[in-house]
PDB file of C-alpha atoms in Angstrom:
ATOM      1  CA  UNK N   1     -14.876  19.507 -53.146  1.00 46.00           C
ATOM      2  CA  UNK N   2     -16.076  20.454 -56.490  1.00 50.00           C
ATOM      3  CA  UNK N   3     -15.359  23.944 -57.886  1.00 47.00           C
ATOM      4  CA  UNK N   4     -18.476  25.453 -57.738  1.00 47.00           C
ATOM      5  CA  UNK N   5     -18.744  24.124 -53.916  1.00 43.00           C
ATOM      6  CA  UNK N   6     -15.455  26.133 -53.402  1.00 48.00           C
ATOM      7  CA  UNK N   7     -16.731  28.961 -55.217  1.00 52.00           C
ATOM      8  CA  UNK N   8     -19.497  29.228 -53.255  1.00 53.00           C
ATOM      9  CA  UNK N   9     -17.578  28.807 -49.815  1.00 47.00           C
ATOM     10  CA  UNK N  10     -15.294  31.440 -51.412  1.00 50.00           C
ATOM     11  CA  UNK N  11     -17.759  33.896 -52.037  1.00 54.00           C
ATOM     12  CA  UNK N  12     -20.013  33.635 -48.520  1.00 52.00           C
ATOM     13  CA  UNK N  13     -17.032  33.616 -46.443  1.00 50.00           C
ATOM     14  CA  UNK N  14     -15.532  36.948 -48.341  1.00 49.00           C
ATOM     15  CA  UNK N  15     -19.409  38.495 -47.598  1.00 54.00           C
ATOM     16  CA  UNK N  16     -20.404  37.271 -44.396  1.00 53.00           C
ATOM     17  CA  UNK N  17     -16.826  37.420 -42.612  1.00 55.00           C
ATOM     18  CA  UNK N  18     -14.629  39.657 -44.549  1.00 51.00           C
ATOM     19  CA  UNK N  19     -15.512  42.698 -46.822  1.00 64.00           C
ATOM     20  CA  UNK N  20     -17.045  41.613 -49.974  1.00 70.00           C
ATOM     21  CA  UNK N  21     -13.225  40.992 -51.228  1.00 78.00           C
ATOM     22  CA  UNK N  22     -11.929  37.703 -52.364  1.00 74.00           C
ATOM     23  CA  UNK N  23      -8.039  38.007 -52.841  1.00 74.00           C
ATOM     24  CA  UNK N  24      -5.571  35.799 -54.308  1.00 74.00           C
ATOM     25  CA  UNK N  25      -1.817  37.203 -53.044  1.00 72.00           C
ATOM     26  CA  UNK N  26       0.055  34.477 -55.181  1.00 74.00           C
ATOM     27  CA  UNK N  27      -0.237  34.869 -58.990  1.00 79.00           C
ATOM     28  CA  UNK N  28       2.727  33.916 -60.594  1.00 82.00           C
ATOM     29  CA  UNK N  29       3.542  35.347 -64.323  1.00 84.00           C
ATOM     30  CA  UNK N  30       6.391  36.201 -66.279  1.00 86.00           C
ATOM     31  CA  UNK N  31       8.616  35.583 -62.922  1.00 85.00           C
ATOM     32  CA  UNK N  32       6.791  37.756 -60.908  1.00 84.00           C
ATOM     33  CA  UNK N  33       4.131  38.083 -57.921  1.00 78.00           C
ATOM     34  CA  UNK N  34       0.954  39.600 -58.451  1.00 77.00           C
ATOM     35  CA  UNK N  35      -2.393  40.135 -56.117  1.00 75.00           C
ATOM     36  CA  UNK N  36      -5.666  40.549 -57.231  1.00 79.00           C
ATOM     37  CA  UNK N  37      -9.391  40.906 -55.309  1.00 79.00           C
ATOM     38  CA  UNK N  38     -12.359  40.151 -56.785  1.00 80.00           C
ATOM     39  CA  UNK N  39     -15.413  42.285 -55.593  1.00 84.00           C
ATOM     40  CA  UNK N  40     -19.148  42.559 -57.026  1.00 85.00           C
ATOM     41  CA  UNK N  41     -19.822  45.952 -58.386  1.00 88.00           C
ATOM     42  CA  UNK N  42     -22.573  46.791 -56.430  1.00 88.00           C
ATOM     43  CA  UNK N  43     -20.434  46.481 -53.070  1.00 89.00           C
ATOM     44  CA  UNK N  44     -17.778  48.493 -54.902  1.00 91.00           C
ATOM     45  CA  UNK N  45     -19.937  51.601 -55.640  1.00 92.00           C
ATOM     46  CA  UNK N  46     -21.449  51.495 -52.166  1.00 93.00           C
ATOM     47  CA  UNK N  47     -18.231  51.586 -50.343  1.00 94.00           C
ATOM     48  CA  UNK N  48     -16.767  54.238 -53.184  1.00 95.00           C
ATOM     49  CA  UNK N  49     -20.059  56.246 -52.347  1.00 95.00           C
ATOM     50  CA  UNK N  50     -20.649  55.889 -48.837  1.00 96.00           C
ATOM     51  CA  UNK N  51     -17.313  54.577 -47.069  1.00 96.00           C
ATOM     52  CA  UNK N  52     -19.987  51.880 -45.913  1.00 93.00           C
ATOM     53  CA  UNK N  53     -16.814  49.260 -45.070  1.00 92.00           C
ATOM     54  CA  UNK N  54     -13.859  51.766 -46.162  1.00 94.00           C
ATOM     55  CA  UNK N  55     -11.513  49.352 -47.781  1.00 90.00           C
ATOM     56  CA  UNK N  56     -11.834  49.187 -51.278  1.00 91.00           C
ATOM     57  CA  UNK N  57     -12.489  53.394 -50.840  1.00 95.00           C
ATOM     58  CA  UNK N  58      -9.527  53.630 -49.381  1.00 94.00           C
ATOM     59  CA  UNK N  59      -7.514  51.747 -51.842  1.00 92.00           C
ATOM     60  CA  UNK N  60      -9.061  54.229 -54.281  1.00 95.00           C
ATOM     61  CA  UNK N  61      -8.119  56.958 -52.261  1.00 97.00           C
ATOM     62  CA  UNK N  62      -4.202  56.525 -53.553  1.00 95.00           C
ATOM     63  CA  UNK N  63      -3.132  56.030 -57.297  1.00 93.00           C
ATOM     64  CA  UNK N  64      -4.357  52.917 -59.236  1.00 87.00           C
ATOM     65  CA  UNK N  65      -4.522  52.452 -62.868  1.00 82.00           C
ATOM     66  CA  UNK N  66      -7.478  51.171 -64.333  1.00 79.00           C
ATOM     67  CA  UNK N  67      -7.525  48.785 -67.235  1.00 77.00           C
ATOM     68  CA  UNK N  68     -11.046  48.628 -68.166  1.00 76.00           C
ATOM     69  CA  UNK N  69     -14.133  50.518 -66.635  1.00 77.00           C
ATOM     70  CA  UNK N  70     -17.240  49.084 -67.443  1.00 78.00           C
ATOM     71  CA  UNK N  71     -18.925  50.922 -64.543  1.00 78.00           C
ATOM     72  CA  UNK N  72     -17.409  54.429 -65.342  1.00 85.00           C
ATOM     73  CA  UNK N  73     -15.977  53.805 -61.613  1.00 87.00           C
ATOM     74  CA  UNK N  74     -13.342  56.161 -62.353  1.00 87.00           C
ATOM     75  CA  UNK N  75     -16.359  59.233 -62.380  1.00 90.00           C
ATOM     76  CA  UNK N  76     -17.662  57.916 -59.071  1.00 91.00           C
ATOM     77  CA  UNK N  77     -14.691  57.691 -57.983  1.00 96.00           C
ATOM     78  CA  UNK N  78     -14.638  61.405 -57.919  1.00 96.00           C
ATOM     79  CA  UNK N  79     -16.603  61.598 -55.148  1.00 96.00           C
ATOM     80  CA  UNK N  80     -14.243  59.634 -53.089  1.00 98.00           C
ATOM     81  CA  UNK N  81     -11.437  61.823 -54.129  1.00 98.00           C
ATOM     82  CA  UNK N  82     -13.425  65.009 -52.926  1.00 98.00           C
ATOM     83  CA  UNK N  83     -14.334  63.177 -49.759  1.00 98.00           C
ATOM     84  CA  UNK N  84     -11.368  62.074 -48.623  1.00 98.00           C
ATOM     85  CA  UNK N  85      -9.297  65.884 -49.266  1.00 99.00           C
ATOM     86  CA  UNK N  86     -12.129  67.227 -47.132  1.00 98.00           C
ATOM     87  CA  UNK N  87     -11.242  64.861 -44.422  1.00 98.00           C
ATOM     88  CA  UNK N  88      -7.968  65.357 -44.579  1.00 98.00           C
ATOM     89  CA  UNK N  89      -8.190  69.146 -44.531  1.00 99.00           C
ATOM     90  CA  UNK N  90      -9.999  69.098 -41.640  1.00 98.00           C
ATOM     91  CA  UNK N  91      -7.062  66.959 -39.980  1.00 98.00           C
ATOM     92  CA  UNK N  92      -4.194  69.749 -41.242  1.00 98.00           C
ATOM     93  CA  UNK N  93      -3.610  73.188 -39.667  1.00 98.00           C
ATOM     94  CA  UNK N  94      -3.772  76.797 -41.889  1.00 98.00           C
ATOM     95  CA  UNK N  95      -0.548  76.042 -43.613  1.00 97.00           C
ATOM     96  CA  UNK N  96       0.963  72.674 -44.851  1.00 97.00           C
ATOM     97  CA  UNK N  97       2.686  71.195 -48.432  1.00 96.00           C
ATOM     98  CA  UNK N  98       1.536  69.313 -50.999  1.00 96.00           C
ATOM     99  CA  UNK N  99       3.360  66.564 -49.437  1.00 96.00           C
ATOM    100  CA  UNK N 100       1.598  66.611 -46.098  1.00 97.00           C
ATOM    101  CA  UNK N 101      -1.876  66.492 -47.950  1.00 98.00           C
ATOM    102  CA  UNK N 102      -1.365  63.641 -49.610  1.00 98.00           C
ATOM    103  CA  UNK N 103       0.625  61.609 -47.184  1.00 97.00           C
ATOM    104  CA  UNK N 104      -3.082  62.425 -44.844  1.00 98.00           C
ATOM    105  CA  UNK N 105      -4.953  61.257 -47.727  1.00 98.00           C
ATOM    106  CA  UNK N 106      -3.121  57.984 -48.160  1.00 96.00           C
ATOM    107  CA  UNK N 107      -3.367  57.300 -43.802  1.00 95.00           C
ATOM    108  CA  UNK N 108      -6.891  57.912 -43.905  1.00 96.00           C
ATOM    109  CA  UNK N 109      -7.371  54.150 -44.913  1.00 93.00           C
ATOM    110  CA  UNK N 110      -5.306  52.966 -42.372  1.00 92.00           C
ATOM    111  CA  UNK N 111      -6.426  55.052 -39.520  1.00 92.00           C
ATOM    112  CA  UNK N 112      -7.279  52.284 -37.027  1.00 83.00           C
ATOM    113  CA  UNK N 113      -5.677  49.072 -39.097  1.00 80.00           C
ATOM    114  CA  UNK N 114      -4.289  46.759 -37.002  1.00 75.00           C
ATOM    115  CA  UNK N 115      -1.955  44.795 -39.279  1.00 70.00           C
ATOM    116  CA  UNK N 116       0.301  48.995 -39.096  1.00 65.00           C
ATOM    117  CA  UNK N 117       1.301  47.150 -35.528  1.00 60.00           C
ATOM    118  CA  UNK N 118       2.648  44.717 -36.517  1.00 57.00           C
ATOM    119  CA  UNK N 119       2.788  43.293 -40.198  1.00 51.00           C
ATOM    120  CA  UNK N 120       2.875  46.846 -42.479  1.00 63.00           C
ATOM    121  CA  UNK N 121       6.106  48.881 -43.322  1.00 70.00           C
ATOM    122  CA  UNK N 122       5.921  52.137 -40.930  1.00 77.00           C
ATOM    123  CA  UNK N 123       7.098  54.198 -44.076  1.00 83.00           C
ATOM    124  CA  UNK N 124       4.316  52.776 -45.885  1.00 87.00           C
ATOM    125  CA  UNK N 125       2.349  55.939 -46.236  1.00 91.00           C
ATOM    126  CA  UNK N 126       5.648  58.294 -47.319  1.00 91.00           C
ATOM    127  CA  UNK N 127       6.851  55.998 -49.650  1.00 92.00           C
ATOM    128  CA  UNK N 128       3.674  55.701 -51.716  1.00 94.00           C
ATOM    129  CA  UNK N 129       3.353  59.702 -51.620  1.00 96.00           C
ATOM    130  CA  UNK N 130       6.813  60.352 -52.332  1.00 94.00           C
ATOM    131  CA  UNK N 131       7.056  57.467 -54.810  1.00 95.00           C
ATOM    132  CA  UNK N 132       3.890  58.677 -56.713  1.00 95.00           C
ATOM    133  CA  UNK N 133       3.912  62.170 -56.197  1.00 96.00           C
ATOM    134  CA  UNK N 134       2.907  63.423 -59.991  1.00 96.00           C
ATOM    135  CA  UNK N 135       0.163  60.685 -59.649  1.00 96.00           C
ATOM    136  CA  UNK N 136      -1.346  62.208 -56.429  1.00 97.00           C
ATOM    137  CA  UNK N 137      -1.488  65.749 -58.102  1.00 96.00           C
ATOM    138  CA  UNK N 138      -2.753  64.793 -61.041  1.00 96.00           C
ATOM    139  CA  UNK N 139      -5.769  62.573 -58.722  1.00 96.00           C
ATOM    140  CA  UNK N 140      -6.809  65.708 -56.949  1.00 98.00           C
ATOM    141  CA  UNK N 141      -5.933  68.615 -58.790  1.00 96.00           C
ATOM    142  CA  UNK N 142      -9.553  68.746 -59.549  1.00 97.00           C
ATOM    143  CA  UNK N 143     -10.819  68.756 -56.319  1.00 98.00           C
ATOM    144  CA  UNK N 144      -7.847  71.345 -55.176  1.00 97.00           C
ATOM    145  CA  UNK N 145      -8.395  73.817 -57.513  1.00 97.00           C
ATOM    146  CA  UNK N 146     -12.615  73.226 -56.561  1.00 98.00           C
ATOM    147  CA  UNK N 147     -12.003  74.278 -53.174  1.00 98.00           C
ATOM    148  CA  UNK N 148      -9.596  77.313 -54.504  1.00 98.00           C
ATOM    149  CA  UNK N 149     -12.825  78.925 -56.506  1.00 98.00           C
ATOM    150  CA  UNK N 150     -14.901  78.361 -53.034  1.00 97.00           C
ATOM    151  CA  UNK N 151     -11.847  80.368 -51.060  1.00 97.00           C
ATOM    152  CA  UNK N 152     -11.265  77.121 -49.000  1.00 98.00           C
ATOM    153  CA  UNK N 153      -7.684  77.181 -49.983  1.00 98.00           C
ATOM    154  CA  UNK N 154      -4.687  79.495 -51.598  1.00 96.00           C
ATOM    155  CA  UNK N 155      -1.339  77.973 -53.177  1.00 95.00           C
ATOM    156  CA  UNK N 156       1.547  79.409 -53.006  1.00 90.00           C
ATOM    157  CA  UNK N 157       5.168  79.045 -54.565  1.00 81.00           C
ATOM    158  CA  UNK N 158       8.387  76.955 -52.537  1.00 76.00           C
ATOM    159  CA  UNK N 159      11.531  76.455 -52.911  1.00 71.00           C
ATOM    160  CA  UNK N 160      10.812  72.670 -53.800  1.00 76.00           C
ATOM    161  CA  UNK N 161       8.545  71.183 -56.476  1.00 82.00           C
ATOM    162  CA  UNK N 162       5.581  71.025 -54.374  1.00 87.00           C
ATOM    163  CA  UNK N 163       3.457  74.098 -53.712  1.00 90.00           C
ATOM    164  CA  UNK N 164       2.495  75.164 -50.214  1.00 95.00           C
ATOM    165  CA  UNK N 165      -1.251  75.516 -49.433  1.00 97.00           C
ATOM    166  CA  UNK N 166      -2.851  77.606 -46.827  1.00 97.00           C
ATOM    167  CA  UNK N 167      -6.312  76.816 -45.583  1.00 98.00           C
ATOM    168  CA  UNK N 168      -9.671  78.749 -44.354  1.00 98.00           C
ATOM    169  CA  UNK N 169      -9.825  76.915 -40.681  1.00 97.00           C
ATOM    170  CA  UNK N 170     -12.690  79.058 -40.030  1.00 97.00           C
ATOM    171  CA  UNK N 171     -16.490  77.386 -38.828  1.00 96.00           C
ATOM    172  CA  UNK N 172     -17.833  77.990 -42.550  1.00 95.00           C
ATOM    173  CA  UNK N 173     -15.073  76.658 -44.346  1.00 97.00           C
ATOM    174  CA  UNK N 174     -15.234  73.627 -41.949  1.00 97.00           C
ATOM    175  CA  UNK N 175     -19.155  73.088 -42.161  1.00 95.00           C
ATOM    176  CA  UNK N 176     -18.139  73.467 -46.611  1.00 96.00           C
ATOM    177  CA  UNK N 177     -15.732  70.641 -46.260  1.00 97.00           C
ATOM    178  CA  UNK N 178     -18.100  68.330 -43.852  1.00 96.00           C
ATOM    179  CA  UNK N 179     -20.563  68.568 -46.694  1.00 95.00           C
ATOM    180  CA  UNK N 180     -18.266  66.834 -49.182  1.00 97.00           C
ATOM    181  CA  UNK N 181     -18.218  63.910 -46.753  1.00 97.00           C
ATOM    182  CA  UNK N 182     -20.611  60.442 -47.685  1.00 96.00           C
ATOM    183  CA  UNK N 183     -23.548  60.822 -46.186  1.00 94.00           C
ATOM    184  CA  UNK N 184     -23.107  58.023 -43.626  1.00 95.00           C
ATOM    185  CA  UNK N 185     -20.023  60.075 -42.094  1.00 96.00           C
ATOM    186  CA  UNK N 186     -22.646  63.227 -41.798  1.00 94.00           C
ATOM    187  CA  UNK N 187     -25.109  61.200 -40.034  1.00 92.00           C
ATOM    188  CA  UNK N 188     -22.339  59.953 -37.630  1.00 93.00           C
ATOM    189  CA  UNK N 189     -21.300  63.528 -36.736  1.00 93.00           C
ATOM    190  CA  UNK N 190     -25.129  64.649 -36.428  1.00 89.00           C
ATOM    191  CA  UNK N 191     -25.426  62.148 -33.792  1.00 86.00           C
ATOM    192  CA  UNK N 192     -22.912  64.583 -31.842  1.00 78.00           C
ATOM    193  CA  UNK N 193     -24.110  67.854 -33.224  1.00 72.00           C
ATOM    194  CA  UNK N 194     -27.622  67.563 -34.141  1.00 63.00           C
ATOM    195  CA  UNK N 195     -28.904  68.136 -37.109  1.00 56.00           C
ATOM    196  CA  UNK N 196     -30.698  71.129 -38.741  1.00 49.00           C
ATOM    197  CA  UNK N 197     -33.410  71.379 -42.005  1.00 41.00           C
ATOM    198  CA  UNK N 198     -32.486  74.367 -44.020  1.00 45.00           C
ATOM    199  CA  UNK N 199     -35.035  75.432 -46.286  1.00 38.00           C
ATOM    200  CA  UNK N 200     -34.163  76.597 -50.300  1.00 42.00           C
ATOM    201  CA  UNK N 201     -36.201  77.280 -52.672  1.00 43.00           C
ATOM    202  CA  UNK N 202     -36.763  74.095 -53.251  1.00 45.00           C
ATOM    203  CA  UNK N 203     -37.038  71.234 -51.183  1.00 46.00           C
ATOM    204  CA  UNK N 204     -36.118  70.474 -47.784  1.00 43.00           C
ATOM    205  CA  UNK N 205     -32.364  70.222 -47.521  1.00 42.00           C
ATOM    206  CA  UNK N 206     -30.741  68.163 -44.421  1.00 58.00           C
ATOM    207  CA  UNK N 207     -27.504  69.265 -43.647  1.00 72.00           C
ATOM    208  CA  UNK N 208     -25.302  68.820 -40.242  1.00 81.00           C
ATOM    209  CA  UNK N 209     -24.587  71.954 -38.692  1.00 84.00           C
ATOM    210  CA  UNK N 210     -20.947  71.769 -36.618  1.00 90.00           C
ATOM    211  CA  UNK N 211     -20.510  74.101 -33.486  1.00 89.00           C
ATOM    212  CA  UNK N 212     -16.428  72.963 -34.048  1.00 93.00           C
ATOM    213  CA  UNK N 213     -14.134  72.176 -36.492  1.00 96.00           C
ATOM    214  CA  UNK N 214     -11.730  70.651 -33.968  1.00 95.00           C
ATOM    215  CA  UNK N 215     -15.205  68.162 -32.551  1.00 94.00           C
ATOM    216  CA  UNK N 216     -16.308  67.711 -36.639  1.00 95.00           C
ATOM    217  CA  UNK N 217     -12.512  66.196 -37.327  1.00 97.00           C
ATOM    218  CA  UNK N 218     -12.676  64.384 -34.257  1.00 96.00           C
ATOM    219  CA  UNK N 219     -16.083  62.926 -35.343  1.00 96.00           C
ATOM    220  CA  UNK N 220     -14.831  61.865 -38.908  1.00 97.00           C
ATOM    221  CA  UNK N 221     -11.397  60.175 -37.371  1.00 97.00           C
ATOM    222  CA  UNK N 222     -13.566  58.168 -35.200  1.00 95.00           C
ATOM    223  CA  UNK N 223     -15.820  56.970 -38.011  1.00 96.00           C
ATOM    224  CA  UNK N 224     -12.954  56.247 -39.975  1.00 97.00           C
ATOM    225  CA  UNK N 225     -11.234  54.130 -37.725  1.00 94.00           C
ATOM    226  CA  UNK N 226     -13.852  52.111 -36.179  1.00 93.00           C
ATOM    227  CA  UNK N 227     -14.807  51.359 -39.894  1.00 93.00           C
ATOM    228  CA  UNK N 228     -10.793  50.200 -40.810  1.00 92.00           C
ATOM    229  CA  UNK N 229     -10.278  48.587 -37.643  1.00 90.00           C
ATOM    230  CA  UNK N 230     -13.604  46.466 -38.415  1.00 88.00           C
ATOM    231  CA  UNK N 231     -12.541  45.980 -41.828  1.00 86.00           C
ATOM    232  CA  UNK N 232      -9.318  44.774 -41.462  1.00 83.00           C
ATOM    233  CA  UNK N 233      -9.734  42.388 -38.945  1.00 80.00           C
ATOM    234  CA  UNK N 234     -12.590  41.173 -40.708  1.00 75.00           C
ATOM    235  CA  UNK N 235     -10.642  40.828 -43.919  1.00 73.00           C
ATOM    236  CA  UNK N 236      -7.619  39.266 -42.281  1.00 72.00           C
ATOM    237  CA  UNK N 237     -10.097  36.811 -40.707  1.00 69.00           C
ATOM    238  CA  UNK N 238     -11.515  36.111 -44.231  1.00 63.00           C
ATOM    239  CA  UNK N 239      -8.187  36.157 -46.027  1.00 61.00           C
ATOM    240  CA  UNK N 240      -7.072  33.320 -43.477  1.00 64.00           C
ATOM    241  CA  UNK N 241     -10.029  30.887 -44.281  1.00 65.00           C
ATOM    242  CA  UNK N 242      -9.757  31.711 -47.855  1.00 59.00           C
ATOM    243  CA  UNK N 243      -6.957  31.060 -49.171  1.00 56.00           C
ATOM    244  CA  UNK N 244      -5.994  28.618 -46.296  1.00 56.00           C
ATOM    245  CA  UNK N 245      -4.111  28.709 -43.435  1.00 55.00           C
ATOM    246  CA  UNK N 246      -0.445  27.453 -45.556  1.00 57.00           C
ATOM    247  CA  UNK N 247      -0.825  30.554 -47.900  1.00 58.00           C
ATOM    248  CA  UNK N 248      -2.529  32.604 -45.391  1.00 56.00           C
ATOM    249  CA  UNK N 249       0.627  32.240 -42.848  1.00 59.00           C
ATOM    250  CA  UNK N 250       2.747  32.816 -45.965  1.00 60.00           C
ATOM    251  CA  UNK N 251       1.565  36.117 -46.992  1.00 56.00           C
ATOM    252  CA  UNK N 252       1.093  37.582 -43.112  1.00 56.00           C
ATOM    253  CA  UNK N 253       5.009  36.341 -42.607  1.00 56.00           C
ATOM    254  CA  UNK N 254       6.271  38.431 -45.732  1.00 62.00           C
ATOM    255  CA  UNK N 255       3.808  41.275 -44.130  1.00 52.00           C
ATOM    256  CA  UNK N 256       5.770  41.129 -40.888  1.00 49.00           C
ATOM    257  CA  UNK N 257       9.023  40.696 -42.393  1.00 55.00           C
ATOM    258  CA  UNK N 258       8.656  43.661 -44.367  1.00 55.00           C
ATOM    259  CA  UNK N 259       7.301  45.611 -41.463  1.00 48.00           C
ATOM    260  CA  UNK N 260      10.132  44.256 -39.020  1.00 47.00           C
ATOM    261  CA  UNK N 261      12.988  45.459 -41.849  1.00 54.00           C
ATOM    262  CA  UNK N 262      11.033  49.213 -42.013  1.00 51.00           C
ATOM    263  CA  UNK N 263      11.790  49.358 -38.178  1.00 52.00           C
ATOM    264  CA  UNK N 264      15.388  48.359 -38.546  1.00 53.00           C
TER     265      UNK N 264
END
């Protein structure tokens, strides 16, 4: 088949059956293993925006480095960062650690991923926060100490290197954290709280008004999961057909290998 055929094939089989996301998981250089995706830019900044398939959100969600940004992706990005703390808070009780923040933030994106049965490492999530812990701070000390000037949180000192945080669990600080979420997420929970116009001085403002914070996280885990659960079947499906069914097998076996070992 000629290369542009393939290229073709490549491209409406990573749109119309996976998630946008063509990967390659062999690259050989310099006697090492690399994996890369390749994604258009407009699919990027709607799923960093809007969770619209949550994949390549949720990869963005944990500590990357970027080489060159074109886009400024790392500024939207911000977003992302502010949305997925505000998730996460509303999954935590009044008092938790550093640690347990970011070890929610980093499950968020696999929340409902069916390969974490079977072909991921169960310590997945602890080793990336424990194994990048200065990188997680320095991701979302922005959008911790944002939430300090708006009384959503207080830090305190430990024992340890990580600080403790204790949380405002109360309906306002709840309805403040919902409205960091991408506006597809809001919609979802409207559907189960209604929704209510509030009028400024300006225009109309839509917001979602929450009667619970315990039925708002509920709502957002939901979302979250259907969305990963699509996602990564989708992607797996994609990934298959892709990069054929040799490679394909290849790849899943070192998956479950690697998740069989974490269980051992």
């Amino acid at each position: 088949m000629p290369r542009g055929w393939c290229t073709l094939v490549i491209t409406e089989v990573a749109d119309e059956i996976g998630v946008g996301v063509h990967f390659n998981p062999f690259v050989s250089w310099n006697d090492k293993t690399f994996k890369y995706g390749v994604v258009r830019m407009h699919d990027l900044v709607e799923d960093v925006l809007n969770w619209e398939r949550f994949y390549l959100s949720g990869r963005l969600q944990k500590p990357v480095h970027v080489l060159v940004d074109t886009l400024d992706v790392e500024h939207l990005n911000s977003c992302n960062l502010r949305a997925a703390a505000s998730a996460a808070l509303l999954f935590l009780p009044s008092n938790f650690t550093e640690e347990d923040l970011y070890a929610k933030i980093c499950n968020l994106s696999y929340m409902g991923d069916l390969r974490m049965f079977f072909a991921e490492d169960r310590h997945k999530v602890k080793k990336i926060v424990q194994g990048q812990f200065d990188l997680c701070r320095r991701m979302y000390k922005p959008v911790l100490e944002e939430f300090a000037t708006k009384d959503l949180l207080r830090f305190s000192a430990s024992s340890s290197h990580q600080e403790n945080i204790i949380q405002d669990c109360s309906l306002p600080a709840a309805q403040s954290l919902v409205s960091c979420l991408p506006k597809p997420v809001r919609s979802y929970i409207g559907m189960s709280f209604g929704e209510q116009q509030r009028m400024n001085t300006g225009p109309v403002v839509h917001e979602v008004v929450i009667a619970s914070r315990a039925e708002a996280a509920n709502c957002v885990e939901k979302f979250i999961r259907r969305k990963v659960m699509v996602s990564s079947a989708r992607q797996a499906v994609s990934g298959l057909l892709t990069v054929g069914i040799s490679r394909g097998s290849r790849y899943l076996a070192n998956k479950v290998s690697k998740a069989w070992k974490s269980w051992g």
